[in-house]
Short mmCIF file of C-alpha atoms in Angstrom, two decimals:
data_model
loop_
_atom_site.label_atom_id
_atom_site.label_comp_id
_atom_site.label_asym_id
_atom_site.label_seq_id
_atom_site.Cartn_x
_atom_site.Cartn_y
_atom_site.Cartn_z
CA MET D 12 6.83 11.24 -22.54
CA GLU D 13 3.81 13.27 -21.42
CA ASN D 14 1.44 10.37 -22.20
CA ALA D 15 3.61 8.01 -20.17
CA ARG D 16 3.54 10.37 -17.20
CA ILE D 17 -0.26 10.65 -17.43
CA SER D 18 -0.55 6.86 -17.58
CA GLN D 19 1.58 6.53 -14.45
CA TRP D 20 -0.62 9.01 -12.60
CA LEU D 21 -3.76 7.15 -13.69
CA ILE D 22 -2.32 3.86 -12.46
CA LEU D 23 -1.47 5.43 -9.10
CA LEU D 24 -4.96 6.91 -8.85
CA VAL D 25 -6.60 3.55 -9.60
CA CYS D 26 -4.39 1.84 -7.02
CA ALA D 27 -5.28 4.46 -4.42
CA LEU D 28 -8.99 4.03 -5.11
CA LEU D 29 -8.71 0.25 -4.89
CA LEU D 30 -6.89 0.60 -1.57
CA LEU D 31 -9.64 2.81 -0.18
CA ILE D 32 -12.32 0.40 -1.38
CA SER D 33 -10.53 -2.50 0.32
CA GLU D 34 -10.52 -0.52 3.55
CA ALA D 35 -14.32 -0.13 3.57
CA SER D 36 -17.22 -2.52 4.12
CA TYR D 37 -20.55 -2.35 2.32
CA VAL D 38 -23.78 -2.29 4.30
CA PRO D 39 -27.33 -2.81 2.94
CA ILE D 40 -30.17 -0.34 3.34
CA THR D 41 -33.02 -0.71 5.84
CA ILE D 42 -36.28 1.01 4.90
CA VAL D 43 -38.38 2.06 7.91
CA GLN D 44 -41.73 1.19 6.39
CA ASN D 45 -43.78 1.69 9.57
CA ALA D 46 -42.64 5.32 9.73
CA VAL D 47 -45.08 6.26 6.95
CA ALA D 48 -48.09 5.70 9.20
CA LYS D 49 -46.52 8.16 11.67
CA GLY D 50 -46.08 10.79 8.97
CA ALA D 51 -42.31 10.43 9.26
CA VAL D 52 -41.39 10.63 5.59
CA CYS D 53 -38.88 12.11 3.18
CA LEU D 54 -39.59 15.21 1.12
CA ASP D 55 -41.38 13.10 -1.51
CA GLY D 56 -43.41 11.10 1.01
CA SER D 57 -41.27 7.95 0.84
CA PRO D 58 -40.21 6.21 4.09
CA PRO D 59 -36.88 7.08 5.77
CA ALA D 60 -33.93 4.70 5.72
CA TYR D 61 -30.66 3.78 7.38
CA HIS D 62 -27.79 1.30 7.02
CA PHE D 63 -27.05 -0.93 10.01
CA ASP D 64 -23.92 -3.00 10.62
CA ARG D 65 -24.49 -4.97 13.83
CA GLY D 66 -21.99 -4.99 16.64
CA PHE D 67 -20.20 -8.06 17.88
CA GLY D 68 -18.04 -9.28 20.73
CA SER D 69 -17.36 -6.66 23.37
CA GLY D 70 -19.17 -4.02 21.30
CA ILE D 71 -22.53 -5.75 21.13
CA ASN D 72 -24.18 -3.24 23.50
CA ASN D 73 -22.41 -0.17 22.14
CA TRP D 74 -24.07 2.03 19.52
CA LEU D 75 -22.78 4.65 17.08
CA VAL D 76 -25.52 6.45 15.14
CA ALA D 77 -24.17 8.68 12.37
CA PHE D 78 -26.39 11.09 10.46
CA GLU D 79 -25.70 11.75 6.80
CA GLY D 80 -25.03 15.29 5.63
CA GLY D 81 -26.04 17.10 2.47
CA GLY D 82 -26.87 20.75 3.12
CA TRP D 83 -30.42 22.04 3.44
CA CYS D 84 -33.28 23.28 1.29
CA ASN D 85 -34.58 26.70 2.24
CA ASN D 86 -37.72 27.12 0.13
CA VAL D 87 -40.15 25.23 -2.08
CA THR D 88 -37.95 25.59 -5.16
CA THR D 89 -34.80 24.15 -3.58
CA CYS D 90 -36.76 21.41 -1.79
CA LEU D 91 -38.43 20.37 -5.05
CA ALA D 92 -34.97 20.03 -6.58
CA ARG D 93 -34.11 17.44 -3.90
CA LYS D 94 -37.39 15.57 -4.19
CA THR D 95 -36.16 13.50 -7.13
CA ASN D 96 -32.76 12.53 -5.75
CA ARG D 97 -31.36 10.68 -2.73
CA LEU D 98 -31.50 13.83 -0.56
CA GLY D 99 -35.27 13.91 -0.83
CA SER D 100 -36.39 10.37 -1.56
CA SER D 101 -35.45 6.93 -0.25
CA LYS D 102 -36.49 5.58 -3.66
CA GLN D 103 -33.32 7.12 -5.07
CA MET D 104 -30.90 5.92 -2.40
CA ALA D 105 -28.17 3.38 -3.06
CA LYS D 106 -29.01 -0.06 -1.68
CA LEU D 107 -25.44 -0.54 -0.45
CA ILE D 108 -23.06 2.10 0.90
CA ALA D 109 -19.46 1.94 2.11
CA PHE D 110 -18.70 2.17 5.82
CA SER D 111 -15.23 3.60 6.40
CA GLY D 112 -13.42 5.76 8.91
CA ILE D 113 -15.30 5.85 12.20
CA LEU D 114 -17.83 3.38 10.74
CA ASN D 115 -15.26 0.81 9.59
CA ASN D 116 -15.71 -2.75 10.88
CA ARG D 117 -12.02 -3.63 10.93
CA GLU D 118 -9.97 -3.08 14.07
CA MET D 119 -6.84 -2.00 12.20
CA PHE D 120 -8.74 0.90 10.61
CA ASN D 121 -11.06 1.79 13.48
CA PRO D 122 -9.77 0.38 16.79
CA ASP D 123 -12.24 2.21 19.03
CA PHE D 124 -15.56 1.49 17.31
CA TYR D 125 -15.03 -1.36 14.82
CA ASN D 126 -17.22 -3.85 16.73
CA TRP D 127 -19.95 -1.42 17.83
CA ASN D 128 -23.43 -1.35 16.32
CA ARG D 129 -22.79 1.21 13.58
CA ILE D 130 -25.67 3.00 11.85
CA LYS D 131 -25.70 5.54 9.02
CA VAL D 132 -29.04 7.39 8.93
CA ARG D 133 -29.81 8.63 5.43
CA TYR D 134 -30.70 12.29 4.94
CA CYS D 135 -33.84 13.04 2.95
CA ASP D 136 -35.62 15.92 4.68
CA GLY D 137 -33.36 18.96 4.08
CA SER D 138 -33.63 20.38 7.62
CA SER D 139 -31.07 18.50 9.71
CA PHE D 140 -34.00 16.38 10.97
CA THR D 141 -35.88 19.30 12.54
CA GLY D 142 -38.89 19.90 10.27
CA ASP D 143 -42.50 19.23 11.23
CA VAL D 144 -45.25 20.72 9.06
CA GLU D 145 -48.54 18.81 9.13
CA ALA D 146 -49.99 20.21 5.92
CA VAL D 147 -48.87 18.86 2.56
CA ASN D 148 -49.28 21.20 -0.40
CA PRO D 149 -51.44 19.38 -2.98
CA VAL D 150 -49.44 20.87 -5.84
CA THR D 151 -45.83 20.32 -4.71
CA LYS D 152 -46.64 17.29 -2.50
CA LEU D 153 -43.63 18.21 -0.36
CA HIS D 154 -43.45 16.77 3.15
CA PHE D 155 -41.48 18.70 5.76
CA ARG D 156 -41.13 16.00 8.44
CA GLY D 157 -37.47 15.76 9.45
CA GLY D 158 -38.22 15.85 13.18
CA ARG D 159 -40.61 12.94 12.81
CA ILE D 160 -37.99 11.00 10.86
CA PHE D 161 -35.55 11.40 13.75
CA ASN D 162 -38.14 10.05 16.19
CA ALA D 163 -39.19 7.14 13.95
CA VAL D 164 -35.60 6.02 13.30
CA MET D 165 -34.76 6.22 16.99
CA GLU D 166 -37.83 4.14 17.87
CA ASP D 167 -36.80 1.52 15.32
CA LEU D 168 -33.24 1.33 16.65
CA LEU D 169 -34.36 1.20 20.27
CA ALA D 170 -36.55 -1.78 19.40
CA LYS D 171 -33.59 -3.47 17.71
CA GLY D 172 -31.47 -3.35 20.86
CA MET D 173 -30.38 0.24 21.42
CA LYS D 174 -32.65 0.35 24.49
CA ASN D 175 -29.99 -1.86 26.15
CA ALA D 176 -27.06 0.37 25.18
CA ARG D 177 -24.16 0.67 27.61
CA ASN D 178 -22.31 3.18 25.45
CA ALA D 179 -23.84 5.31 22.71
CA ILE D 180 -22.69 8.10 20.42
CA ILE D 181 -24.68 10.26 18.04
CA SER D 182 -22.52 11.68 15.27
CA GLY D 183 -22.71 13.09 11.78
CA CYS D 184 -20.95 15.08 9.11
CA SER D 185 -21.87 18.57 7.89
CA ALA D 186 -25.69 18.93 8.08
CA GLY D 187 -25.50 15.58 9.89
CA GLY D 188 -22.93 17.07 12.26
CA LEU D 189 -25.39 19.87 12.98
CA THR D 190 -28.04 17.18 13.58
CA SER D 191 -25.88 15.68 16.32
CA VAL D 192 -25.70 19.10 17.98
CA LEU D 193 -29.39 19.96 17.69
CA HIS D 194 -30.53 16.53 18.90
CA CYS D 195 -27.72 15.82 21.38
CA ASP D 196 -29.70 16.10 24.61
CA ARG D 197 -32.78 14.55 22.97
CA PHE D 198 -30.73 11.50 22.03
CA ARG D 199 -29.46 11.20 25.59
CA ALA D 200 -33.01 11.28 26.96
CA LEU D 201 -33.98 8.24 24.86
CA LEU D 202 -31.34 5.94 26.31
CA PRO D 203 -31.02 4.07 29.64
CA ARG D 204 -30.07 6.24 32.58
CA GLY D 205 -26.94 4.19 33.24
CA ALA D 206 -25.65 4.38 29.66
CA ARG D 207 -22.63 6.49 28.78
CA VAL D 208 -23.83 8.81 26.01
CA LYS D 209 -21.85 11.35 24.00
CA CYS D 210 -22.31 13.48 20.89
CA LEU D 211 -19.82 14.05 18.07
CA SER D 212 -20.15 16.76 15.46
CA ASP D 213 -17.92 16.54 12.39
CA ALA D 214 -17.84 19.75 10.32
CA GLY D 215 -21.12 20.80 11.89
CA TYR D 216 -20.01 23.95 13.69
CA PHE D 217 -21.43 26.49 11.25
CA ILE D 218 -20.80 30.04 12.38
CA ASN D 219 -22.93 33.13 11.95
CA GLY D 220 -20.33 35.01 9.93
CA LYS D 221 -20.48 37.80 7.39
CA ASP D 222 -19.70 37.28 3.72
CA VAL D 223 -17.12 39.20 1.70
CA LEU D 224 -19.64 42.04 1.22
CA GLY D 225 -20.28 42.29 4.94
CA GLU D 226 -23.77 40.74 4.72
CA GLN D 227 -25.29 38.11 7.04
CA HIS D 228 -26.21 35.81 4.15
CA ILE D 229 -26.03 32.56 6.14
CA GLU D 230 -28.28 33.91 8.90
CA GLN D 231 -30.92 34.81 6.33
CA TYR D 232 -30.54 31.38 4.71
CA PHE D 233 -30.98 29.49 7.99
CA SER D 234 -33.96 31.70 8.82
CA GLN D 235 -35.58 30.52 5.58
CA VAL D 236 -34.78 26.86 6.39
CA VAL D 237 -36.41 27.17 9.83
CA ALA D 238 -39.50 28.91 8.40
CA THR D 239 -39.95 26.51 5.47
CA HIS D 240 -39.67 23.36 7.57
CA GLY D 241 -41.39 24.56 10.74
CA SER D 242 -38.22 23.69 12.62
CA ALA D 243 -38.73 25.90 15.68
CA ARG D 244 -40.58 23.24 17.68
CA ASN D 245 -37.72 20.75 17.27
CA LEU D 246 -34.82 23.07 18.06
CA PRO D 247 -33.39 22.95 21.60
CA GLN D 248 -35.73 24.81 23.92
CA SER D 249 -32.73 25.98 25.92
CA CYS D 250 -31.97 28.16 22.89
CA THR D 251 -35.40 29.07 21.51
CA SER D 252 -36.50 30.25 24.96
CA ARG D 253 -33.80 32.94 24.74
CA LEU D 254 -33.25 33.65 21.04
CA SER D 255 -34.96 33.69 17.70
CA PRO D 256 -35.20 30.14 16.24
CA ARG D 257 -33.12 31.20 13.23
CA LEU D 258 -30.14 31.72 15.53
CA CYS D 259 -30.61 28.30 17.09
CA PHE D 260 -29.33 26.66 13.91
CA PHE D 261 -25.89 28.03 14.84
CA PRO D 262 -24.05 25.89 17.43
CA GLN D 263 -22.33 28.96 18.91
CA TYR D 264 -25.64 30.07 20.43
CA LEU D 265 -26.65 26.78 22.01
CA VAL D 266 -23.65 24.56 22.85
CA SER D 267 -23.11 26.17 26.25
CA ARG D 268 -26.56 24.89 27.28
CA ILE D 269 -26.07 21.31 26.04
CA THR D 270 -25.78 19.02 29.06
CA THR D 271 -24.66 15.81 27.30
CA PRO D 272 -20.90 15.49 26.68
CA ILE D 273 -20.16 16.74 23.17
CA PHE D 274 -17.03 16.82 21.00
CA PHE D 275 -16.35 18.81 17.82
CA VAL D 276 -14.06 17.86 14.94
CA ASN D 277 -13.77 20.75 12.53
CA ALA D 278 -11.42 22.52 10.18
CA ALA D 279 -10.84 26.15 11.06
CA TYR D 280 -10.67 26.75 7.30
CA ASP D 281 -13.81 24.68 6.70
CA SER D 282 -14.08 24.49 2.91
CA TRP D 283 -17.90 24.48 2.85
CA GLN D 284 -18.07 27.52 5.08
CA ILE D 285 -15.43 29.37 3.06
CA LYS D 286 -17.44 28.66 -0.10
CA ASN D 287 -20.91 29.30 1.29
CA ILE D 288 -20.60 31.61 4.28
CA LEU D 289 -17.54 33.74 3.51
CA ALA D 290 -17.78 33.81 -0.29
CA PRO D 291 -21.22 32.56 -1.40
CA GLY D 292 -22.22 33.03 -5.02
CA VAL D 293 -24.63 35.85 -4.17
CA ALA D 294 -21.72 37.85 -2.76
CA ASP D 295 -19.46 37.09 -5.71
CA PRO D 296 -21.60 37.49 -8.86
CA GLU D 297 -18.57 37.97 -11.11
CA GLY D 298 -16.89 34.80 -9.87
CA HIS D 299 -13.67 36.32 -8.51
CA TRP D 300 -13.58 33.61 -5.84
CA HIS D 301 -14.37 30.68 -8.10
CA SER D 302 -10.79 29.55 -8.75
CA CYS D 303 -9.70 30.27 -5.18
CA LYS D 304 -12.50 28.17 -3.69
CA LEU D 305 -11.57 25.22 -5.91
CA ASP D 306 -7.89 25.35 -4.96
CA ILE D 307 -6.49 27.67 -2.31
CA ASN D 308 -3.20 27.75 -4.20
CA ASN D 309 -5.05 30.00 -6.65
CA CYS D 310 -6.10 32.51 -3.99
CA SER D 311 -4.79 36.06 -4.09
CA PRO D 312 -3.08 37.59 -1.04
CA ASP D 313 -6.25 39.57 -0.29
CA GLN D 314 -8.38 36.42 -0.47
CA LEU D 315 -6.00 34.57 1.83
CA ASP D 316 -6.23 37.46 4.30
CA LEU D 317 -10.03 37.16 4.29
CA MET D 318 -9.78 33.41 4.81
CA GLN D 319 -7.40 34.01 7.71
CA GLY D 320 -9.94 36.43 9.13
CA PHE D 321 -12.62 33.76 8.82
CA ARG D 322 -10.42 31.35 10.76
CA THR D 323 -10.06 33.94 13.53
CA GLU D 324 -13.82 34.44 13.59
CA PHE D 325 -14.41 30.68 13.70
CA LEU D 326 -12.02 30.21 16.62
CA ARG D 327 -13.71 33.07 18.46
CA ALA D 328 -17.14 31.50 17.90
CA ILE D 329 -16.07 28.11 19.25
CA THR D 330 -14.57 29.52 22.45
CA VAL D 331 -18.08 29.43 23.93
CA LEU D 332 -17.34 25.78 24.73
CA GLY D 333 -15.19 27.13 27.53
CA ASN D 334 -13.20 24.79 29.76
CA SER D 335 -16.02 22.40 30.56
CA SER D 336 -14.87 18.81 31.10
CA SER D 337 -17.94 17.64 29.16
CA LYS D 338 -17.11 19.58 26.00
CA GLY D 339 -14.09 19.25 23.74
CA MET D 340 -12.78 19.92 20.27
CA PHE D 341 -10.21 18.93 17.68
CA ILE D 342 -9.71 21.90 15.35
CA ASP D 343 -7.17 21.55 12.56
CA SER D 344 -6.03 23.89 9.82
CA CYS D 345 -7.07 21.80 6.84
CA TYR D 346 -9.02 23.25 3.94
CA ALA D 347 -11.52 20.43 4.30
CA HIS D 348 -15.09 19.54 5.19
CA CYS D 349 -15.90 16.29 7.02
CA GLN D 350 -13.09 14.04 8.22
CA THR D 351 -14.30 11.25 10.51
CA GLU D 352 -16.03 9.03 7.93
CA MET D 353 -13.19 9.00 5.39
CA GLN D 354 -10.44 6.50 6.07
CA GLU D 355 -7.68 8.76 4.81
CA THR D 356 -8.61 11.45 7.36
CA TRP D 357 -9.64 9.11 10.19
CA LEU D 358 -6.84 6.56 10.58
CA ARG D 359 -4.11 5.37 8.27
CA SER D 360 -0.77 3.69 8.89
CA ASP D 361 1.03 6.99 8.21
CA SER D 362 -1.28 9.19 10.30
CA PRO D 363 0.53 11.82 12.39
CA GLU D 364 0.30 11.65 16.16
CA LEU D 365 -0.65 14.30 18.68
CA LYS D 366 0.37 13.30 22.20
CA LYS D 367 0.44 9.65 21.06
CA THR D 368 -3.09 9.87 19.69
CA VAL D 369 -3.18 9.07 15.99
CA ARG D 370 -5.00 11.61 13.84
CA SER D 371 -4.88 12.24 10.12
CA CYS D 372 -5.54 15.21 7.87
CA ILE D 373 -4.17 16.40 4.56
CA ASN D 374 -1.74 19.25 5.21
CA ILE D 375 -2.64 19.11 8.89
CA SER D 376 -1.39 21.84 11.20
CA TYR D 377 -1.53 21.90 14.97
CA SER D 378 -0.58 25.53 15.32
#
């Protein structure tokens, strides 16, 4: 009886996976070979890359540029660990990747952007595309050139038609969502004056919160990222002119000065932030939070109270957006991280509606 039940679950899982695959399209990789001469390279010195699905019909002059996420590396040791995988080398990247959610090319799954030029920029620098260190250590051979990668990819896309854009959006998930914040106004400056340009950050609103021991672990971590990659010169000057560059990795300190329209999609109980800002491993050496972070149904009442406190802190940090007509947000109560590029959390036939706008999220709450 138990084996039969397991078999049924496996069949359902396979069917669900096949359904998701059928809802996505696969797009080949483009290697930006001429970027190498500009010093715009991944951690291992290989050229940057992106995947490009061309627009058609009414969307031929509309552009959606999404930046891949994948955390950061904050020192030589952690950057070396990425050097031999897809987060540090284009040599290790998949030649085809699935485009789903906001990148889907089918109207029924993505009615607003299905026929736009849709680009997924691969992430291989570890700094949210902000690094720029000229010197290359002869021993590690690490290249910290994320800012140059951003410029080289933009130049390549502009030459392929983005210079004629009528509508354009820069987006991204996680570290890519932070990229869309940090480069929002820079992206706008590259495009025609008459173009409508907006920025979208998915799960990129990382807050400067304290961990369960009351320490500012994430601030220290971002400070190390900025120092390692030489990021200060590529962070928004509207922030670095007022604050230490380490603080300018936190959207709460710079979004009020962003002049391009920007929109945030984020979970108030962002699972990455719960795991790495509220309860990082360094603050939980005995692993009391391990089971809770894997499944919130395993959390104790005290842990749930701390998570609720994190939600309150997150909502307080995002209020700096104010009531500006050029800034907006969609904050749900999912325990999730990244939602716009997954079909099941972007648009499905059974997605709930909020004021007749379809939106999906597992266990979504609009309270």
